[in-house]
mmCIF file of C-alpha atoms in Angstrom:
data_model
loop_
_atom_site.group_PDB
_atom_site.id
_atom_site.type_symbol
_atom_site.label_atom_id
_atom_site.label_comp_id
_atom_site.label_asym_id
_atom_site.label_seq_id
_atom_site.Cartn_x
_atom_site.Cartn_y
_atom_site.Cartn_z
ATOM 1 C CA UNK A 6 0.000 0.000 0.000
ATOM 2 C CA UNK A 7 3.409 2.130 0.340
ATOM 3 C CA UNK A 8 2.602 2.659 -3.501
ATOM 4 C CA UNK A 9 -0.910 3.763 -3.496
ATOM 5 C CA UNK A 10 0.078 6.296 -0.732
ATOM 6 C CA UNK A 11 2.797 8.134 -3.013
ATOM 7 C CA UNK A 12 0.143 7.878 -5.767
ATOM 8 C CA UNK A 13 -2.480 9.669 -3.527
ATOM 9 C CA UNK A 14 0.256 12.457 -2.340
ATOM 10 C CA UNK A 15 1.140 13.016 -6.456
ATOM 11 C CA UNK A 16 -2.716 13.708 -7.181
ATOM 12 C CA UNK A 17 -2.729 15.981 -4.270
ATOM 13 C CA UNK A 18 0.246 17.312 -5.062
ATOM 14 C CA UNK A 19 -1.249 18.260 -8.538
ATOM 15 C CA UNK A 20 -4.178 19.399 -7.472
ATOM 16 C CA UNK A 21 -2.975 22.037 -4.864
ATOM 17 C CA UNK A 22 -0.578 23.451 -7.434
ATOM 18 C CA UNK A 23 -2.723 23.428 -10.890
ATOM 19 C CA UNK A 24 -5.219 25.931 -12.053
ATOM 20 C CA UNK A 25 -8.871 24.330 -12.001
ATOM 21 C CA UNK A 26 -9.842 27.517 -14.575
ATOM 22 C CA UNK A 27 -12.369 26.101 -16.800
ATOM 23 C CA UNK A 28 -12.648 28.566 -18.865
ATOM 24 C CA UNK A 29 -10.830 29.961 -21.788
ATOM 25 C CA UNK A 30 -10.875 33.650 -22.752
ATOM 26 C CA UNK A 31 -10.288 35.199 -25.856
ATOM 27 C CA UNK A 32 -10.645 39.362 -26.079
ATOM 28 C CA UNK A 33 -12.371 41.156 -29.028
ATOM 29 C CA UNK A 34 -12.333 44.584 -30.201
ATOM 30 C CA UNK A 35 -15.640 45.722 -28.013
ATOM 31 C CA UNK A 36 -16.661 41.942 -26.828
ATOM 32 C CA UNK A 37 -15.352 39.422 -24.886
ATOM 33 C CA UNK A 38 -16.008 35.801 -25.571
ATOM 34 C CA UNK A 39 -15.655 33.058 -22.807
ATOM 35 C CA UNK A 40 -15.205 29.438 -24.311
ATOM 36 C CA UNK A 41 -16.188 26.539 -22.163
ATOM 37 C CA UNK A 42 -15.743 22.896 -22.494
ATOM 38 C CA UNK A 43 -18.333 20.555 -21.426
ATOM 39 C CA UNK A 44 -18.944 16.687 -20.868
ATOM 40 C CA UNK A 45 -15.141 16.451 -21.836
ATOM 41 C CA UNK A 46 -14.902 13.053 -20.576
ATOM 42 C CA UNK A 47 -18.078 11.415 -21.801
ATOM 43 C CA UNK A 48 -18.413 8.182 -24.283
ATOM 44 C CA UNK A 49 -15.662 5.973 -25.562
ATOM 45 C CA UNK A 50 -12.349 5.970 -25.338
ATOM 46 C CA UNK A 51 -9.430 3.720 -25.641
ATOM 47 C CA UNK A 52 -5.628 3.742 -24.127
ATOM 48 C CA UNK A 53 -2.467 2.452 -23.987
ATOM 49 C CA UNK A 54 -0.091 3.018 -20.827
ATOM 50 C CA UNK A 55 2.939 1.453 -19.613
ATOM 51 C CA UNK A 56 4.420 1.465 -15.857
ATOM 52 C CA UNK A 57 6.597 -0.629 -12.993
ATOM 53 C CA UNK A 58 4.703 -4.110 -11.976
ATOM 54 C CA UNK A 59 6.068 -5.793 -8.974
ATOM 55 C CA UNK A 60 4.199 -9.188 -9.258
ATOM 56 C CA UNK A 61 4.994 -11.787 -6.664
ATOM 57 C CA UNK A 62 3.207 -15.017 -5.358
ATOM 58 C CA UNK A 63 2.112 -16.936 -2.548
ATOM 59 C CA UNK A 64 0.678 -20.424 -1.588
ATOM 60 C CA UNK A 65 2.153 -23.795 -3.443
ATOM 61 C CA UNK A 66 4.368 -21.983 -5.637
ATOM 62 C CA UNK A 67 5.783 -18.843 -4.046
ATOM 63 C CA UNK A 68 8.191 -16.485 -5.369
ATOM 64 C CA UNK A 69 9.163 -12.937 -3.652
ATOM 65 C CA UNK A 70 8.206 -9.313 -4.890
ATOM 66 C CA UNK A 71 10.179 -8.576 -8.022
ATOM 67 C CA UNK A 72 9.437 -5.065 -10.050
ATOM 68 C CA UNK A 73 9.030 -5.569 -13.741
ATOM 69 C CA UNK A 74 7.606 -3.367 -17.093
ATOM 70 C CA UNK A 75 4.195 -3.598 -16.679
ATOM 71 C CA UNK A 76 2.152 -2.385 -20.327
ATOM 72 C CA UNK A 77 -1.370 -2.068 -20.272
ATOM 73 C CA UNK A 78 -3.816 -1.515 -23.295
ATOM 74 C CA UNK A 79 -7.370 -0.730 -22.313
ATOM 75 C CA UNK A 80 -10.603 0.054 -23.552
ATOM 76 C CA UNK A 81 -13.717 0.970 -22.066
ATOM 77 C CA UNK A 82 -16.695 3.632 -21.678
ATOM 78 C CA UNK A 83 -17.474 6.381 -19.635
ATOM 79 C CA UNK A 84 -20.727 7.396 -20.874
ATOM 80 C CA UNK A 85 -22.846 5.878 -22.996
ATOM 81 C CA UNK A 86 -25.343 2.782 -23.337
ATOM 82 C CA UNK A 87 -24.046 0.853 -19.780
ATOM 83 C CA UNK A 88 -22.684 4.239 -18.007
ATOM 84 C CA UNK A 89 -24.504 6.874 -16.120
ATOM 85 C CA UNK A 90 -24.391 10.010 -15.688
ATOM 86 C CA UNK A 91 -25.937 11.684 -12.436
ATOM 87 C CA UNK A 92 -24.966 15.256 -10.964
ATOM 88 C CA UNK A 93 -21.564 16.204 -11.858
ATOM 89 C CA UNK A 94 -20.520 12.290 -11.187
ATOM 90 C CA UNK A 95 -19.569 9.876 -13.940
ATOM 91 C CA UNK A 96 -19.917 6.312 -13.761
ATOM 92 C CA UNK A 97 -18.700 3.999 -16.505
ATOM 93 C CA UNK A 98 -17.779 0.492 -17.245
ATOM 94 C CA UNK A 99 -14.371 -0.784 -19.169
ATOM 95 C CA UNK A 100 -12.579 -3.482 -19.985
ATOM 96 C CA UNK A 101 -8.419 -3.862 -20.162
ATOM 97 C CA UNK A 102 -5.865 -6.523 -20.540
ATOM 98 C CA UNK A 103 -2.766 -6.349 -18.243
ATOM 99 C CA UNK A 104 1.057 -7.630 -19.803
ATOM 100 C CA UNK A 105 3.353 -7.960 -17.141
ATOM 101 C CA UNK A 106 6.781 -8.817 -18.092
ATOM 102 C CA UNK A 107 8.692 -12.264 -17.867
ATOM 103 C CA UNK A 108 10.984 -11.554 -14.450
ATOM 104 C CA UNK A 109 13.578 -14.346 -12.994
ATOM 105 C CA UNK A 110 12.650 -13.844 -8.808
ATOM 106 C CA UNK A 111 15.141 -13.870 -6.085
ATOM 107 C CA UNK A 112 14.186 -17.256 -5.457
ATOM 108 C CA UNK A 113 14.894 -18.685 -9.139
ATOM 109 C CA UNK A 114 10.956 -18.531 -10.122
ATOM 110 C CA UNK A 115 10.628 -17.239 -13.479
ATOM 111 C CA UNK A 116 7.304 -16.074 -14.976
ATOM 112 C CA UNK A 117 5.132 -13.343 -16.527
ATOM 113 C CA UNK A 118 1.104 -13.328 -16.572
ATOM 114 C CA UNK A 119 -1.499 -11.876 -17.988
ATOM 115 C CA UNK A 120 -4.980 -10.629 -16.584
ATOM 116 C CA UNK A 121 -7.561 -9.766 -18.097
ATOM 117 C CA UNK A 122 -10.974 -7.785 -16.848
ATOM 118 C CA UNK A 123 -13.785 -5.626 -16.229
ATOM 119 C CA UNK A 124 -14.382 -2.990 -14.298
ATOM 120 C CA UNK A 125 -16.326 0.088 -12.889
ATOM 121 C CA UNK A 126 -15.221 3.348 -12.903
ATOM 122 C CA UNK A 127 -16.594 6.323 -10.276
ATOM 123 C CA UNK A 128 -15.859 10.006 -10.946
ATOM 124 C CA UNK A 129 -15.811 13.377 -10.230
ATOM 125 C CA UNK A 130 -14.820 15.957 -13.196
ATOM 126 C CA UNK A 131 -12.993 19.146 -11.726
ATOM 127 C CA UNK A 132 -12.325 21.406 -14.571
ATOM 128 C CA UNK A 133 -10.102 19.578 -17.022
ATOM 129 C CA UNK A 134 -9.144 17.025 -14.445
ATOM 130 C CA UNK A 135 -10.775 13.363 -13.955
ATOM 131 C CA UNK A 136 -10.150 12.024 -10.137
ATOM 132 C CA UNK A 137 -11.109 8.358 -10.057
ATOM 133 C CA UNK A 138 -11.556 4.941 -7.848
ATOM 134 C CA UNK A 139 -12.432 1.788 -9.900
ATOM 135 C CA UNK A 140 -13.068 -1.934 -9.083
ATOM 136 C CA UNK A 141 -13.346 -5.098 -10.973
ATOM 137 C CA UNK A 142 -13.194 -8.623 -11.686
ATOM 138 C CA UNK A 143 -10.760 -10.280 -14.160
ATOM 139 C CA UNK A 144 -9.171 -13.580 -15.322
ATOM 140 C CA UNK A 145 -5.102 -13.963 -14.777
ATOM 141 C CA UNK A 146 -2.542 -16.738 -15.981
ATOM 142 C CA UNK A 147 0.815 -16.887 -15.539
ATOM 143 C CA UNK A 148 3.573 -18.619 -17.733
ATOM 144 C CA UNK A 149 6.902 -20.352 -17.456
ATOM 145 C CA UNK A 150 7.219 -21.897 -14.159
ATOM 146 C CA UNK A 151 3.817 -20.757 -12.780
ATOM 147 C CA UNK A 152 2.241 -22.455 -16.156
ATOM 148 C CA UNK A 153 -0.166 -24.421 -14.071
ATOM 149 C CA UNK A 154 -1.353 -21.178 -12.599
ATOM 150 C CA UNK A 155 -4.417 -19.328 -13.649
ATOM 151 C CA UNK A 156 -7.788 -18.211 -12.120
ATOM 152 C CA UNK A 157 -10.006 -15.481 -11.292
ATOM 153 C CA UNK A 158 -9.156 -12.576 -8.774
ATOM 154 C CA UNK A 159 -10.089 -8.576 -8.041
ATOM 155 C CA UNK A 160 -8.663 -5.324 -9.392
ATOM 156 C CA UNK A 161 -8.884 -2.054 -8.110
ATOM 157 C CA UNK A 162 -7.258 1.269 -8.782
ATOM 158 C CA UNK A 163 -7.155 4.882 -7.856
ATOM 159 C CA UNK A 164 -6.313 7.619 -10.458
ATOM 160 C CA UNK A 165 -6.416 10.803 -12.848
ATOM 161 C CA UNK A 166 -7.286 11.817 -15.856
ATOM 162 C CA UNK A 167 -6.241 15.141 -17.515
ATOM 163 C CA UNK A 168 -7.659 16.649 -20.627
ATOM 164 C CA UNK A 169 -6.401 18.984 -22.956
ATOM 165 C CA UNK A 170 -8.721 21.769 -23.312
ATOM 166 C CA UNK A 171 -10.607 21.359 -26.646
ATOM 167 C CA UNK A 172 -9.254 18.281 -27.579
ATOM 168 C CA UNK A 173 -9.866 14.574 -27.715
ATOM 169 C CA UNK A 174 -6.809 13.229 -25.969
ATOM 170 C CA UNK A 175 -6.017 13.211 -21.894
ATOM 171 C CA UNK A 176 -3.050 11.880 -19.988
ATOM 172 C CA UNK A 177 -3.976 9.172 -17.256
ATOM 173 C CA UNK A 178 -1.857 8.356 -14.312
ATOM 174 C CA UNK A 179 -2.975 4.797 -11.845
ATOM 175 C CA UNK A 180 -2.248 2.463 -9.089
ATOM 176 C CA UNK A 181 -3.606 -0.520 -9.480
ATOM 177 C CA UNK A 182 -3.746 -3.864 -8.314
ATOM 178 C CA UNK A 183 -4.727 -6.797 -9.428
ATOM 179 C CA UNK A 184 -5.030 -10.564 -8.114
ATOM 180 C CA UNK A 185 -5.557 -14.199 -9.473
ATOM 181 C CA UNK A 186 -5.861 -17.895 -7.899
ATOM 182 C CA UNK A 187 -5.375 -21.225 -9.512
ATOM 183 C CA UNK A 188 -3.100 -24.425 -9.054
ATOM 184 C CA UNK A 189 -3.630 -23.529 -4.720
ATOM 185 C CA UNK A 190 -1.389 -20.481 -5.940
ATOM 186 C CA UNK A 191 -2.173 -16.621 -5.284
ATOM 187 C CA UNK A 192 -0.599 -14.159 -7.725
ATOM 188 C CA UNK A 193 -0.769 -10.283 -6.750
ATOM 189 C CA UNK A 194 0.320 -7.671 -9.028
ATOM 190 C CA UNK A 195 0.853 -3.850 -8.006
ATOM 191 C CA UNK A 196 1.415 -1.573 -10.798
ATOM 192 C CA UNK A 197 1.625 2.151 -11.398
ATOM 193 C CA UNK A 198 1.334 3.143 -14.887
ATOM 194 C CA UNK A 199 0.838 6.652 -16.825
ATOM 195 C CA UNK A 200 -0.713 6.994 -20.355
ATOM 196 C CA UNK A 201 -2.669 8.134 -22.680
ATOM 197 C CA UNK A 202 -6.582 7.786 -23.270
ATOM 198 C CA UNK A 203 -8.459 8.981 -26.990
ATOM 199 C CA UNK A 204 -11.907 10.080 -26.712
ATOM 200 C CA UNK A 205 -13.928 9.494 -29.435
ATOM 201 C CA UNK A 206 -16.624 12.044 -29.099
ATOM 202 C CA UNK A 207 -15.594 15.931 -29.091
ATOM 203 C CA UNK A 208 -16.153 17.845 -25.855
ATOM 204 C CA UNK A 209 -19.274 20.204 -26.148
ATOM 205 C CA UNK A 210 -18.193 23.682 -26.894
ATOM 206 C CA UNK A 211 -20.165 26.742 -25.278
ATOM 207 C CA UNK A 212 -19.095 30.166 -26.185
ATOM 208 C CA UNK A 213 -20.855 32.812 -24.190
ATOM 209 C CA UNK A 214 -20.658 36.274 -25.535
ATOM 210 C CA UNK A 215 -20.394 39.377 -22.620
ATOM 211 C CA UNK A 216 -20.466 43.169 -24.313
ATOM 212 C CA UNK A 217 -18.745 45.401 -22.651
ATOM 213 C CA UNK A 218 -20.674 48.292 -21.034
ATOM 214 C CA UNK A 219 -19.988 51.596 -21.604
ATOM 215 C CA UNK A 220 -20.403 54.142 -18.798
ATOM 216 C CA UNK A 221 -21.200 57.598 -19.357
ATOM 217 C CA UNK A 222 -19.894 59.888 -17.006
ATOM 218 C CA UNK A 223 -21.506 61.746 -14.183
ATOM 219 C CA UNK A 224 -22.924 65.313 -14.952
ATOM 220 C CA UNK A 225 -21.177 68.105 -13.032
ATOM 221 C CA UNK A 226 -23.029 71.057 -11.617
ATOM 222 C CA UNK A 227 -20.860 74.277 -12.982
ATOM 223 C CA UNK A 228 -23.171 76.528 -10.177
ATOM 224 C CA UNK A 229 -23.721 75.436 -6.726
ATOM 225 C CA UNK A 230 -27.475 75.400 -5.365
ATOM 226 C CA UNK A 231 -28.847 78.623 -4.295
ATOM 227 C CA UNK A 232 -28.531 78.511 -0.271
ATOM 228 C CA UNK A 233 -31.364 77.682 1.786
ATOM 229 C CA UNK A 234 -32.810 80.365 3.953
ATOM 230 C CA UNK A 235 -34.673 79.885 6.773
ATOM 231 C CA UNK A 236 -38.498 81.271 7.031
ATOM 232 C CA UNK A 237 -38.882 84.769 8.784
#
């Protein structure tokens, strides 16, 4: 969990020092025009991301913690026919296939595996930026001398996404684990990864036009008002 705490201090870390503007502004001669982007992080997308994995596993077979290239190509939905959308939240549903490299452990076990998954995503949008929690079930097998290993297991992750205003395209950084049983053998993977994640549908544009007010100025009074006198 040492991992998913330095992930949680990064996001924060971003967050306290970025700009959560939302809008962009653009001056005319007389006018000013505010552009805002809307529902940037609605309907498909896919991704491709590559991290550190440290894999390691427990039960018949064990082998010790040993960090390896983890890539990860996923593919999912945010909005769309099996994700809602409810207040500001997003909730969508994807699916992704985890590589994790061939390693040699300290203890002369050599293997890779592979898992592969669904899961849900929950979110908050905060201007450009995507914080995220998701959970999961997938199917994991392992090679080499873990062969005879391969079974289903949870994933979860915590993350962001950040989009670049007006376009399709957002970097992603996770932590994520993931876990498979089979062969009376436990394998746990722990991977942070960054990437990159293609939206298919264009963020909704709205331009709002402000003119600017003129203000005429106040009317002096060249003679002062005749003084009052009192009644005799």
């Amino acid at each position: 969990m040492n991992i998913a705490i330095r992930v949680l201090l990064m996001i924060a870390l971003i967050y306290s020092t970025a700009s959560y503007a939302v809008e962009d502004e653009e001056d005319d001669d007389e006018d000013e025009i505010i552009i805002e982007y809307v529902d940037e992080f609605l309907g498909g997308y896919m991704g491709v991301s590559t991290g550190i994995n440290s894999a390691r596993s427990t039960g018949k077979l064990k082998s010790q913690s040993e960090k390896t290239v983890a890539y990860l190509v996923q593919a999912g939905y945010i909005q769309g026919g099996y994700n809602i959308k409810f207040d500001q939240n997003i909730l969508g549903v994807g699916g992704f296939a985890d590589m994790h490299g061939f390693e040699t452990h300290k203890n002369k076990v050599s293997y890779g595996n592979l898992v592969l998954g669904l899961n849900l995503k929950f979110a908050r949008p905060v201007g450009h930026w995507l914080p995220y929690v998701r959970l999961g079930y997938g199917y994991g097998s392992a090679t080499a001398d873990l062969s005879s290993v391969s079974g289903y297991g949870m994933n979860y992750g915590i993350g962001t996404e950040y989009k670049f205003a007006g376009e399709q395209w957002s970097a992603v950084i996770e932590y994520k684990a993931s876990t498979f049983t089979g062969d009376s053998t436990r394998v746990l993977n722990k991977s942070i990864f960054t990437g990159l994640n293609y939206y298919f549908n264009e963020p909704t544009v709205i331009e709002e036009f402000v003119e600017e007010v003129e203000y005429e100025p106040l009317e002096v009074f060249e003679e002062a008002p005749p003084e009052f006198a009192p009644p005799i």
